[in-house]
Short mmCIF file of C-alpha atoms and ligand atoms in Angstrom, two decimals:
data_model
loop_
_atom_site.label_atom_id
_atom_site.label_comp_id
_atom_site.label_asym_id
_atom_site.label_seq_id
_atom_site.Cartn_x
_atom_site.Cartn_y
_atom_site.Cartn_z
CA MET P 21 -24.94 10.38 19.14
CA ASP P 22 -26.35 11.23 16.04
CA SER P 23 -25.81 14.08 13.88
CA LYS P 24 -28.04 17.14 13.30
CA ILE P 25 -28.44 16.76 9.78
CA ILE P 26 -28.11 20.61 7.51
CA MET P 27 -28.72 20.10 3.87
CA ARG P 28 -26.79 22.42 1.68
CA GLY P 29 -28.83 22.39 -2.17
CA ASN P 30 -30.15 18.50 -2.07
CA HIS P 31 -27.75 16.85 0.42
CA PRO P 32 -27.47 16.34 4.02
CA PHE P 33 -24.18 17.77 6.00
CA ILE P 34 -23.16 17.39 9.81
CA ALA P 35 -20.79 18.85 11.70
CA HIS P 36 -16.67 18.35 11.08
CA GLN P 37 -16.21 16.16 14.72
CA GLN P 38 -12.53 16.46 15.49
CA PRO P 39 -11.67 16.97 18.87
CA THR P 40 -9.53 20.38 19.76
CA ILE P 41 -5.86 19.99 20.91
CA SER P 42 -3.89 22.76 22.37
CA PRO P 43 -0.98 23.41 20.70
CA GLU P 44 1.10 21.63 23.21
CA SER P 45 -0.67 18.19 22.70
CA SER P 46 0.09 18.51 19.40
CA LYS P 47 4.03 18.77 19.77
CA GLN P 48 3.66 16.46 21.69
CA ARG P 49 1.58 13.70 19.37
CA SER P 50 3.41 14.69 15.88
CA THR P 51 6.33 14.48 17.76
CA ASP P 52 5.64 11.06 18.66
CA PHE P 53 3.73 9.94 15.83
CA PHE P 54 6.92 11.20 13.43
CA ASN P 55 8.95 8.69 16.03
CA SER P 56 6.95 6.40 15.26
CA MET P 57 6.67 6.50 11.71
CA ASN P 58 10.23 7.02 11.69
CA SER P 59 11.16 3.66 12.82
CA ARG P 60 9.17 1.84 10.20
CA ARG P 61 10.82 -0.25 7.35
CA SER P 62 10.15 -2.35 4.81
CA VAL P 63 10.54 -5.76 5.10
CA ARG P 64 11.33 -8.77 2.82
CA GLU P 65 12.13 -11.12 5.87
CA PHE P 66 9.59 -12.28 6.59
CA SER P 67 7.93 -14.54 10.56
CA ASN P 68 5.21 -16.85 8.73
CA GLN P 69 3.38 -16.05 12.01
CA PRO P 70 0.03 -15.99 11.78
CA VAL P 71 -1.56 -12.75 11.75
CA PRO P 72 -5.39 -11.71 13.04
CA LYS P 73 -7.78 -11.61 10.93
CA GLU P 74 -9.43 -8.74 12.16
CA VAL P 75 -6.03 -6.51 12.81
CA ILE P 76 -6.26 -7.00 8.60
CA GLU P 77 -9.68 -5.92 8.75
CA ASN P 78 -8.69 -2.80 10.42
CA ILE P 79 -5.52 -1.67 8.68
CA ILE P 80 -7.71 -2.26 5.43
CA LYS P 81 -10.42 -0.33 6.73
CA THR P 82 -8.15 2.63 7.48
CA ALA P 83 -7.04 2.66 4.30
CA SER P 84 -9.99 3.37 2.64
CA THR P 85 -10.75 6.21 5.55
CA ALA P 86 -8.61 8.04 2.86
CA PRO P 87 -9.83 11.09 0.75
CA SER P 88 -10.74 10.63 -2.98
CA GLY P 89 -11.45 13.04 -5.71
CA ALA P 90 -15.40 13.44 -5.54
CA HIS P 91 -15.73 10.78 -2.40
CA LYS P 92 -15.19 7.28 -5.36
CA GLN P 93 -12.71 5.51 -3.26
CA PRO P 94 -11.31 4.25 -6.68
CA TRP P 95 -8.97 1.21 -4.23
CA THR P 96 -9.83 -2.81 -3.96
CA PHE P 97 -7.67 -4.19 -2.29
CA CYS P 98 -7.84 -8.53 -2.51
CA VAL P 99 -6.46 -10.18 1.21
CA VAL P 100 -4.35 -12.91 -0.28
CA SER P 101 -3.39 -15.98 2.82
CA ASP P 102 -4.38 -18.99 0.53
CA PRO P 103 -0.66 -21.05 0.44
CA LEU P 104 -1.77 -22.10 -3.25
CA VAL P 105 -2.93 -19.04 -4.06
CA LYS P 106 0.21 -16.70 -2.79
CA GLN P 107 2.59 -20.04 -4.65
CA LYS P 108 0.95 -18.74 -7.59
CA ILE P 109 1.78 -15.01 -7.03
CA ARG P 110 5.02 -16.00 -5.98
CA GLU P 111 6.22 -17.68 -9.21
CA ALA P 112 4.49 -15.44 -11.60
CA ALA P 113 6.11 -12.57 -9.80
CA GLU P 114 9.45 -14.38 -10.49
CA VAL P 115 8.81 -15.41 -13.55
CA GLU P 116 8.70 -11.51 -14.38
CA GLU P 117 11.47 -9.96 -11.52
CA LYS P 118 14.15 -12.71 -14.03
CA GLU P 119 13.25 -11.28 -16.90
CA SER P 120 13.36 -7.57 -15.63
CA TYR P 121 16.82 -8.67 -13.71
CA GLU P 122 18.49 -10.28 -16.79
CA ASN P 123 16.98 -8.63 -19.49
CA ARG P 124 14.37 -5.04 -19.06
CA MET P 125 16.13 -3.07 -15.62
CA SER P 126 18.88 -0.60 -17.43
CA GLU P 127 22.38 -0.67 -15.36
CA GLU P 128 22.06 2.38 -14.22
CA TRP P 129 18.44 1.13 -12.52
CA LEU P 130 20.43 -2.08 -10.88
CA GLN P 131 23.56 -0.09 -9.62
CA ASP P 132 20.63 2.46 -7.93
CA LEU P 133 19.43 -0.93 -6.32
CA ALA P 134 22.64 -2.58 -5.60
CA PRO P 135 22.21 -1.11 -1.88
CA LEU P 136 19.26 -3.19 -1.46
CA GLN P 137 20.39 -6.23 -2.27
CA THR P 138 17.47 -7.45 -4.42
CA ASP P 139 17.68 -10.08 -7.17
CA TRP P 140 14.41 -11.93 -8.82
CA ASN P 141 13.82 -14.46 -6.11
CA LYS P 142 10.04 -13.50 -3.91
CA PRO P 143 10.37 -16.03 -1.10
CA PHE P 144 8.92 -13.10 1.15
CA LEU P 145 5.94 -13.66 -1.14
CA GLU P 146 4.90 -17.09 0.22
CA VAL P 147 6.38 -16.77 3.80
CA ALA P 148 4.48 -14.02 4.60
CA PRO P 149 0.38 -15.14 5.97
CA TYR P 150 -0.50 -11.95 3.61
CA LEU P 151 -0.19 -10.89 0.83
CA ILE P 152 -2.47 -6.59 0.27
CA VAL P 153 -3.18 -6.82 -3.47
CA VAL P 154 -4.68 -3.29 -3.98
CA PHE P 155 -6.14 -2.65 -7.35
CA LYS P 156 -6.90 0.45 -8.88
CA ARG P 157 -11.04 0.85 -10.65
CA ALA P 158 -9.61 2.76 -13.36
CA TYR P 159 -13.78 3.33 -14.00
CA GLU P 160 -16.76 1.97 -12.52
CA LEU P 161 -19.08 -0.75 -14.19
CA THR P 162 -22.57 -0.35 -13.71
CA SER P 163 -25.21 -3.01 -13.95
CA GLN P 164 -26.22 -1.53 -16.73
CA ALA P 165 -22.44 -2.12 -18.18
CA SER P 166 -21.75 1.19 -18.56
CA LYS P 167 -18.76 2.89 -17.49
CA LYS P 168 -19.15 5.52 -14.50
CA ASN P 169 -15.37 7.78 -14.04
CA ASN P 170 -13.77 7.75 -11.54
CA TYR P 171 -10.72 10.69 -10.71
CA TYR P 172 -7.16 11.45 -10.31
CA VAL P 173 -7.24 7.28 -9.40
CA ASN P 174 -3.12 7.41 -9.26
CA GLU P 175 -3.13 10.14 -6.50
CA TRP P 176 -6.17 8.89 -4.50
CA VAL P 177 -4.86 5.07 -4.85
CA GLY P 178 -1.40 5.77 -3.30
CA ILE P 179 -2.81 8.81 -0.21
CA ALA P 180 -4.85 4.94 0.70
CA CYS P 181 -2.29 2.91 0.43
CA GLY P 182 0.29 5.63 2.29
CA PHE P 183 -2.07 4.76 5.18
CA LEU P 184 -2.70 1.47 4.74
CA LEU P 185 1.11 0.95 5.84
CA SER P 186 1.35 3.59 9.01
CA ALA P 187 -1.46 1.36 9.76
CA ILE P 188 -0.62 -1.70 8.72
CA HIS P 189 3.75 0.01 11.33
CA HIS P 190 0.76 1.22 13.83
CA ALA P 191 -0.31 -1.90 14.17
CA GLY P 192 3.12 -4.07 14.76
CA LEU P 193 3.61 -5.70 11.45
CA VAL P 194 5.86 -5.00 8.93
CA ALA P 195 5.56 -5.13 5.24
CA LEU P 196 7.27 -4.02 1.66
CA THR P 197 5.96 -2.23 -0.85
CA HIS P 198 6.40 -4.68 -3.41
CA THR P 199 5.44 -3.45 -7.04
CA PRO P 200 7.02 -6.20 -9.44
CA SER P 201 6.86 -5.77 -12.86
CA PRO P 202 4.69 -5.67 -15.06
CA MET P 203 1.90 -7.08 -13.10
CA ASN P 204 -0.93 -8.18 -14.99
CA PHE P 205 -0.27 -12.05 -13.49
CA LEU P 206 -2.50 -10.45 -10.55
CA THR P 207 -5.40 -9.79 -12.59
CA LYS P 208 -5.09 -12.81 -13.99
CA ILE P 209 -4.68 -14.97 -10.35
CA LEU P 210 -6.61 -12.81 -8.96
CA ASN P 211 -9.53 -12.65 -11.56
CA ARG P 212 -9.88 -9.66 -11.20
CA PRO P 213 -12.86 -6.97 -13.61
CA GLU P 214 -11.73 -5.48 -16.85
CA ASN P 215 -12.30 -2.12 -14.73
CA GLU P 216 -9.51 -3.26 -11.75
CA ARG P 217 -5.65 -2.22 -12.55
CA PRO P 218 -3.72 -3.75 -10.30
CA PHE P 219 -1.64 -0.94 -7.75
CA LEU P 220 0.39 -2.68 -5.37
CA LEU P 221 1.61 -6.27 -4.13
CA ILE P 222 2.33 -5.71 -0.28
CA PRO P 223 3.36 -8.52 1.88
CA VAL P 224 2.23 -7.93 5.69
CA GLY P 225 3.12 -10.19 8.98
CA TYR P 226 5.81 -10.47 12.11
CA PRO P 227 9.54 -9.29 10.27
CA ALA P 228 11.87 -12.89 10.65
CA LYS P 229 13.66 -12.88 13.86
CA ASP P 230 16.97 -12.25 11.90
CA ALA P 231 15.59 -9.91 9.43
CA LEU P 232 17.77 -6.63 8.47
CA VAL P 233 17.37 -4.05 6.84
CA PRO P 234 19.86 -2.08 5.27
CA ASP P 235 21.21 0.92 6.59
CA LEU P 236 19.54 3.62 4.63
CA LYS P 237 19.74 7.46 5.54
CA ARG P 238 16.41 9.57 5.04
CA LYS P 239 16.66 13.26 3.87
CA THR P 240 16.61 15.79 6.29
CA LEU P 241 13.86 18.22 6.32
CA ASP P 242 15.96 20.57 4.93
CA GLU P 243 16.40 18.72 1.72
CA VAL P 244 13.09 18.12 1.20
CA THR P 245 11.06 21.56 2.41
CA VAL P 246 11.09 25.05 0.71
CA TRP P 247 9.70 27.83 3.25
CA PHE P 248 7.78 30.78 1.57
N1 LIG T 501 10.86 -5.14 -8.28
C1 LIG T 501 12.14 -5.31 -8.84
C2 LIG T 501 12.86 -4.28 -8.98
C3 LIG T 501 12.23 -3.63 -7.09
C4 LIG T 501 12.75 -1.34 -8.02
C5 LIG T 501 12.86 -0.53 -7.34
I1 LIG T 501 12.25 1.01 -7.09
C6 LIG T 501 13.85 -1.80 -5.73
O1 LIG T 501 13.32 -0.30 -4.95
C7 LIG T 501 13.10 -2.19 -5.39
C8 LIG T 501 13.40 -2.87 -6.34
C9 LIG T 501 12.22 -6.09 -7.45
O2 LIG T 501 10.89 -6.68 -6.15
O3 LIG T 501 12.72 -6.40 -6.90
#
């Protein structure tokens, strides 16, 4: 159904359309959604089982519904399934990660990571069928090679990644929110333009049959909430 256009100034508006549901349904739906999201875990052990491309398209479309300042949508999702590109990314990530684990990370940081039992080896970067490399667009390049501003880019791209991780979970897949540091190698390997900066590297797929995750506990509602 076409929405009726109402002009505000020179700009078209349409009626907000979201079905109203009862408070009881809201309770049920928020409980169900919490239970679903509470079962999401970051996974580092992937199966190489293929994932339909349509699922990846849908989760990226979902991420791109996120709000953004001045509706600039300052994100680019690079989708990598080519084994040669995945191999290049793994090799470059492991070079940086080895240096980080051996020389750059503080004792305190290494101790904080001990419960996760991570190290510089990143086999998941080749095993997972897809790597989604999220770039933030610091500004936009116009055809006249001038720059157009984007605003609060970290906040909006972070929110879009939250939507992406939720959509991945909802689709029955798993992901790792991976931050090899520094990440400039992704700009080079994926040949991204000067206005884009790597933000997160997210392997996506099915979990390995015998995948383990650390036995972590989440903070309680009281620990994370202050009511006024
Ligand atoms: N980037 C490294 C180290 C690492 C850092 C944090 I903060 C983590 O939550 C987990 C790992 C790695 O991926 O191993």
